[in-house]
Amino acid sequence: GAVVSQHPSWVICKSGTSVKIECRSLDFQATTMFWYRQFPKQSLMLMATSNEGSKATYEQGVEKDKFLINHASLTLSTLTVTSAHPEDSSFYICSAGQGNDEQYFGPGTRLTVT
Amino acid sequence: GDSVTQMEGPVTLSEEAFLTINCTYTATGYPSLFWYVQYPGEGLQLLLKATKADDKGSNKGFEATYRKETTSFHLEKGSVQVSDSAVYFCALSGPYNNNDMRFGAGTRLTVKP
């Protein structure tokens, strides 16, 4: 149980375009979803926390107009990277929680912006 | 704010060697502590966790004990295998930080046959 999926697993896009990444909790309802960014050989950095039906809370330094997060239901959250640039290339990982201290992580999405 | 400090790698061991990866934390209150493992090209998998002082988390031969007095959660395994090669992350989460997960820098382990 507690499976989280992400789609796509990898994506290549041109500079200036927007990319949407989906995160789904497959067998449970996630009250909270988290989005992380991981640079090569580095740790995960929390980007934002989203609760179903409300606006996401962004970490300091994360541009909310660039990284749009929508948590439309208890099983789906989306991250849209708008007007992507090469420096946005990274591994994006989502996780889902049920209100306790544990999070269940998706497999990640590798974004490459050319 | 809450944070985790983890022994930096990389760590290279021979098969059947003893493994220790140090992890210390700074937190308000009493967080839950976790070790996650990330295999190449994959997402994070929970390895073990402990939710209160003196708890011992264990899984797949790995162990870690929640030490409140030393604010530590060191990961140990008595005999590593080649298949244990991965990146290991120490993390904490707790009600005082809205259950956000704070990660250490990660330690890359390579086990050679």
CSV table of C-alpha atoms in Angstrom, one decimal:
chain,number,residue,atom,x,y,z
A,1,GLY,CA,0.0,0.0,0.0
A,2,ALA,CA,0.8,3.7,0.1
A,3,VAL,CA,2.0,4.0,-3.5
A,4,VAL,CA,2.6,7.3,-5.2
A,5,SER,CA,3.1,7.6,-8.9
A,6,GLN,CA,4.5,10.5,-11.0
A,7,HIS,CA,4.0,11.2,-14.7
A,8,PRO,CA,6.0,11.6,-16.8
A,9,SER,CA,9.1,9.9,-15.5
A,10,TRP,CA,11.2,12.0,-17.7
A,11,VAL,CA,10.6,14.9,-20.1
A,12,ILE,CA,12.6,17.1,-22.4
A,13,CYS,CA,11.3,20.5,-23.4
A,14,LYS,CA,12.4,23.6,-25.2
A,15,SER,CA,13.3,26.8,-23.3
A,16,GLY,CA,10.3,29.0,-22.9
A,17,THR,CA,7.7,26.3,-22.9
A,18,SER,CA,5.7,25.0,-19.9
A,19,VAL,CA,5.8,21.5,-18.5
A,20,LYS,CA,3.2,19.8,-16.2
A,21,ILE,CA,4.1,17.0,-13.8
A,22,GLU,CA,1.5,14.9,-12.1
A,23,CYS,CA,1.7,13.2,-8.7
A,24,ARG,CA,-1.0,10.7,-7.7
A,25,SER,CA,-1.6,8.7,-4.6
A,26,LEU,CA,-2.9,5.4,-5.9
A,27,ASP,CA,-4.3,3.6,-2.9
A,28,PHE,CA,-4.8,6.3,-0.3
A,29,GLN,CA,-6.1,9.8,0.1
A,30,ALA,CA,-3.4,12.3,0.6
A,31,THR,CA,-4.3,15.3,2.8
A,32,THR,CA,-1.0,16.9,2.0
A,33,MET,CA,1.4,16.6,-0.9
A,34,PHE,CA,5.0,17.9,-1.1
A,35,TRP,CA,7.2,18.8,-4.0
A,36,TYR,CA,10.9,18.5,-3.9
A,37,ARG,CA,13.8,19.3,-6.2
A,38,GLN,CA,17.0,17.3,-6.3
A,39,PHE,CA,20.1,18.4,-8.1
A,40,PRO,CA,22.7,15.8,-9.2
A,41,LYS,CA,24.4,14.2,-6.2
A,42,GLN,CA,22.6,16.5,-3.8
A,43,SER,CA,19.9,16.2,-1.3
A,44,LEU,CA,16.2,16.9,-1.7
A,45,MET,CA,15.1,20.5,-1.2
A,46,LEU,CA,11.5,21.1,-0.3
A,47,MET,CA,9.9,23.5,-2.8
A,48,ALA,CA,6.3,23.7,-1.6
A,49,THR,CA,3.6,22.0,0.5
A,50,SER,CA,0.0,21.7,-0.8
A,51,ASN,CA,-3.2,20.8,0.9
A,52,GLU,CA,-6.2,19.7,-1.1
A,53,GLY,CA,-8.4,22.6,-2.0
A,54,SER,CA,-6.1,25.4,-0.8
A,55,LYS,CA,-3.2,27.3,-2.1
A,56,ALA,CA,0.3,25.8,-1.8
A,57,THR,CA,2.8,27.1,0.7
A,58,TYR,CA,6.1,27.8,-1.0
A,59,GLU,CA,9.5,27.7,0.6
A,60,GLN,CA,11.6,30.8,0.7
A,61,GLY,CA,13.3,31.4,-2.6
A,62,VAL,CA,10.9,29.4,-4.7
A,63,GLU,CA,9.0,31.4,-7.2
A,64,LYS,CA,5.3,30.6,-6.9
A,65,ASP,CA,4.5,32.2,-10.3
A,66,LYS,CA,7.1,29.9,-12.0
A,67,PHE,CA,6.3,26.7,-10.2
A,68,LEU,CA,2.5,26.5,-10.2
A,69,ILE,CA,1.1,23.8,-7.9
A,70,ASN,CA,-2.5,22.6,-8.0
A,71,HIS,CA,-3.9,20.1,-5.5
A,72,ALA,CA,-7.3,19.6,-7.0
A,73,SER,CA,-8.2,16.3,-5.2
A,74,LEU,CA,-7.1,14.1,-2.4
A,75,THR,CA,-5.3,11.9,-4.9
A,76,LEU,CA,-3.8,14.3,-7.4
A,77,SER,CA,-1.4,17.2,-7.3
A,78,THR,CA,0.3,18.9,-10.3
A,79,LEU,CA,3.4,21.0,-10.6
A,80,THR,CA,3.7,23.2,-13.7
A,81,VAL,CA,7.1,24.7,-14.5
A,82,THR,CA,6.2,27.8,-16.6
A,83,SER,CA,8.5,29.3,-19.1
A,84,ALA,CA,11.1,26.7,-18.4
A,85,HIS,CA,14.8,27.5,-18.7
A,86,PRO,CA,17.9,25.3,-18.7
A,87,GLU,CA,18.5,26.1,-15.1
A,88,ASP,CA,15.2,24.5,-14.2
A,89,SER,CA,16.5,21.1,-15.4
A,90,SER,CA,16.4,18.9,-12.3
A,91,PHE,CA,14.9,15.8,-10.7
A,92,TYR,CA,11.5,16.7,-9.3
A,93,ILE,CA,10.0,14.4,-6.6
A,94,CYS,CA,6.6,14.5,-5.0
A,95,SER,CA,5.5,12.9,-1.8
A,96,ALA,CA,2.1,12.4,-0.2
A,97,GLY,CA,1.1,12.4,3.5
A,98,GLN,CA,-1.9,11.4,5.4
A,99,GLY,CA,-1.5,14.0,8.2
A,100,ASN,CA,1.0,12.0,10.3
A,101,ASP,CA,4.7,12.2,10.3
A,102,GLU,CA,5.3,9.9,7.3
A,103,GLN,CA,5.5,10.7,3.6
A,104,TYR,CA,5.4,8.4,0.7
A,105,PHE,CA,7.6,9.3,-2.2
A,106,GLY,CA,7.0,9.1,-5.9
A,107,PRO,CA,9.7,7.8,-8.3
A,108,GLY,CA,10.6,11.3,-9.5
A,109,THR,CA,10.5,13.1,-12.8
A,110,ARG,CA,13.6,14.1,-14.6
A,111,LEU,CA,13.2,17.4,-16.5
A,112,THR,CA,15.7,18.5,-19.1
A,113,VAL,CA,15.2,21.9,-20.7
A,114,THR,CA,17.1,22.5,-23.9
B,1,GLY,CA,14.8,25.8,12.1
B,2,ASP,CA,14.9,22.0,12.2
B,3,SER,CA,17.8,20.4,10.4
B,4,VAL,CA,19.7,17.2,9.8
B,5,THR,CA,23.5,16.9,9.6
B,6,GLN,CA,24.7,13.7,7.9
B,7,MET,CA,28.1,12.2,7.4
B,8,GLU,CA,29.3,13.1,4.0
B,9,GLY,CA,30.5,10.5,1.6
B,10,PRO,CA,31.2,8.8,-0.5
B,11,VAL,CA,31.7,5.7,1.5
B,12,THR,CA,33.3,2.7,-0.1
B,13,LEU,CA,33.3,-0.7,1.6
B,14,SER,CA,34.1,-4.3,0.8
B,15,GLU,CA,31.3,-6.8,1.0
B,16,GLU,CA,30.6,-8.1,4.5
B,17,ALA,CA,32.1,-5.0,6.1
B,18,PHE,CA,30.5,-3.1,8.9
B,19,LEU,CA,28.6,0.1,8.0
B,20,THR,CA,28.0,3.2,10.1
B,21,ILE,CA,26.6,6.4,8.7
B,22,ASN,CA,26.3,9.2,11.2
B,23,CYS,CA,23.3,11.5,11.5
B,24,THR,CA,22.6,14.2,14.0
B,25,TYR,CA,19.6,16.5,14.2
B,26,THR,CA,18.5,19.8,15.5
B,27,ALA,CA,14.8,20.2,16.2
B,28,THR,CA,12.0,21.8,18.2
B,29,GLY,CA,10.2,19.2,20.3
B,30,TYR,CA,10.5,15.6,19.5
B,31,PRO,CA,10.5,14.8,15.8
B,32,SER,CA,10.2,11.5,14.0
B,33,LEU,CA,13.4,10.3,12.4
B,34,PHE,CA,13.9,8.4,9.2
B,35,TRP,CA,16.4,6.8,6.9
B,36,TYR,CA,15.6,6.7,3.2
B,37,VAL,CA,17.5,4.9,0.5
B,38,GLN,CA,17.7,6.0,-3.1
B,39,TYR,CA,18.9,3.4,-5.7
B,40,PRO,CA,20.3,4.8,-9.0
B,41,GLY,CA,17.6,6.3,-11.1
B,42,GLU,CA,14.9,5.7,-8.6
B,43,GLY,CA,12.9,7.6,-6.0
B,44,LEU,CA,13.3,7.5,-2.3
B,45,GLN,CA,12.3,4.4,-0.4
B,46,LEU,CA,11.7,4.4,3.4
B,47,LEU,CA,14.3,2.2,5.0
B,48,LEU,CA,13.4,2.6,8.6
B,49,LYS,CA,12.0,5.0,11.1
B,50,ALA,CA,11.7,5.8,14.8
B,51,THR,CA,9.2,8.0,16.4
B,52,LYS,CA,10.4,8.5,20.0
B,53,ALA,CA,13.5,8.4,22.1
B,54,ASP,CA,15.2,5.1,22.5
B,55,ASP,CA,13.1,3.6,19.7
B,56,LYS,CA,15.1,1.4,17.3
B,57,GLY,CA,14.1,1.2,13.7
B,58,SER,CA,15.3,-1.8,11.7
B,59,ASN,CA,14.8,-3.3,8.2
B,60,LYS,CA,16.8,-5.5,5.9
B,61,GLY,CA,19.6,-5.8,8.4
B,62,PHE,CA,19.9,-2.0,8.9
B,63,GLU,CA,19.3,-0.5,12.3
B,64,ALA,CA,19.2,3.0,13.9
B,65,THR,CA,18.4,4.1,17.4
B,66,TYR,CA,16.8,7.4,18.3
B,67,ARG,CA,19.2,8.9,20.8
B,68,LYS,CA,17.7,12.0,22.4
B,69,GLU,CA,20.7,12.7,24.7
B,70,THR,CA,23.0,12.9,21.7
B,71,THR,CA,20.4,14.0,19.2
B,72,SER,CA,21.6,11.3,16.9
B,73,PHE,CA,20.1,8.6,14.6
B,74,HIS,CA,23.2,6.7,13.2
B,75,LEU,CA,22.5,4.0,10.6
B,76,GLU,CA,24.3,0.7,11.0
B,77,LYS,CA,24.5,-2.6,9.3
B,78,GLY,CA,26.7,-5.5,10.4
B,79,SER,CA,27.5,-7.0,7.0
B,80,VAL,CA,26.9,-5.0,3.8
B,81,GLN,CA,26.2,-6.5,0.4
B,82,VAL,CA,26.9,-5.2,-3.1
B,83,SER,CA,23.1,-4.6,-3.5
B,84,ASP,CA,23.3,-2.1,-0.6
B,85,SER,CA,25.1,0.3,-2.9
B,86,ALA,CA,22.9,3.4,-3.0
B,87,VAL,CA,22.5,6.9,-1.5
B,88,TYR,CA,21.2,7.0,2.1
B,89,PHE,CA,19.4,10.1,3.4
B,90,CYS,CA,18.7,10.8,7.1
B,91,ALA,CA,15.5,12.9,7.6
B,92,LEU,CA,13.2,14.3,10.3
B,93,SER,CA,9.6,15.3,10.4
B,94,GLY,CA,7.5,16.6,13.2
B,95,PRO,CA,4.4,18.6,14.2
B,96,TYR,CA,6.4,21.7,14.9
B,97,ASN,CA,7.5,22.0,11.3
B,98,ASN,CA,4.1,21.1,9.8
B,99,ASN,CA,5.3,17.6,9.2
B,100,ASP,CA,7.7,18.9,6.5
B,101,MET,CA,10.5,16.4,5.8
B,102,ARG,CA,14.0,17.8,6.3
B,103,PHE,CA,16.7,15.8,4.7
B,104,GLY,CA,20.4,15.5,5.3
B,105,ALA,CA,22.8,15.9,2.4
B,106,GLY,CA,22.9,12.2,1.6
B,107,THR,CA,25.7,9.6,1.8
B,108,ARG,CA,26.6,7.6,-1.2
B,109,LEU,CA,27.6,4.1,-0.4
B,110,THR,CA,29.5,1.8,-2.8
B,111,VAL,CA,30.0,-1.8,-1.8
B,112,LYS,CA,32.7,-3.7,-3.7
B,113,PRO,CA,32.7,-7.5,-4.1
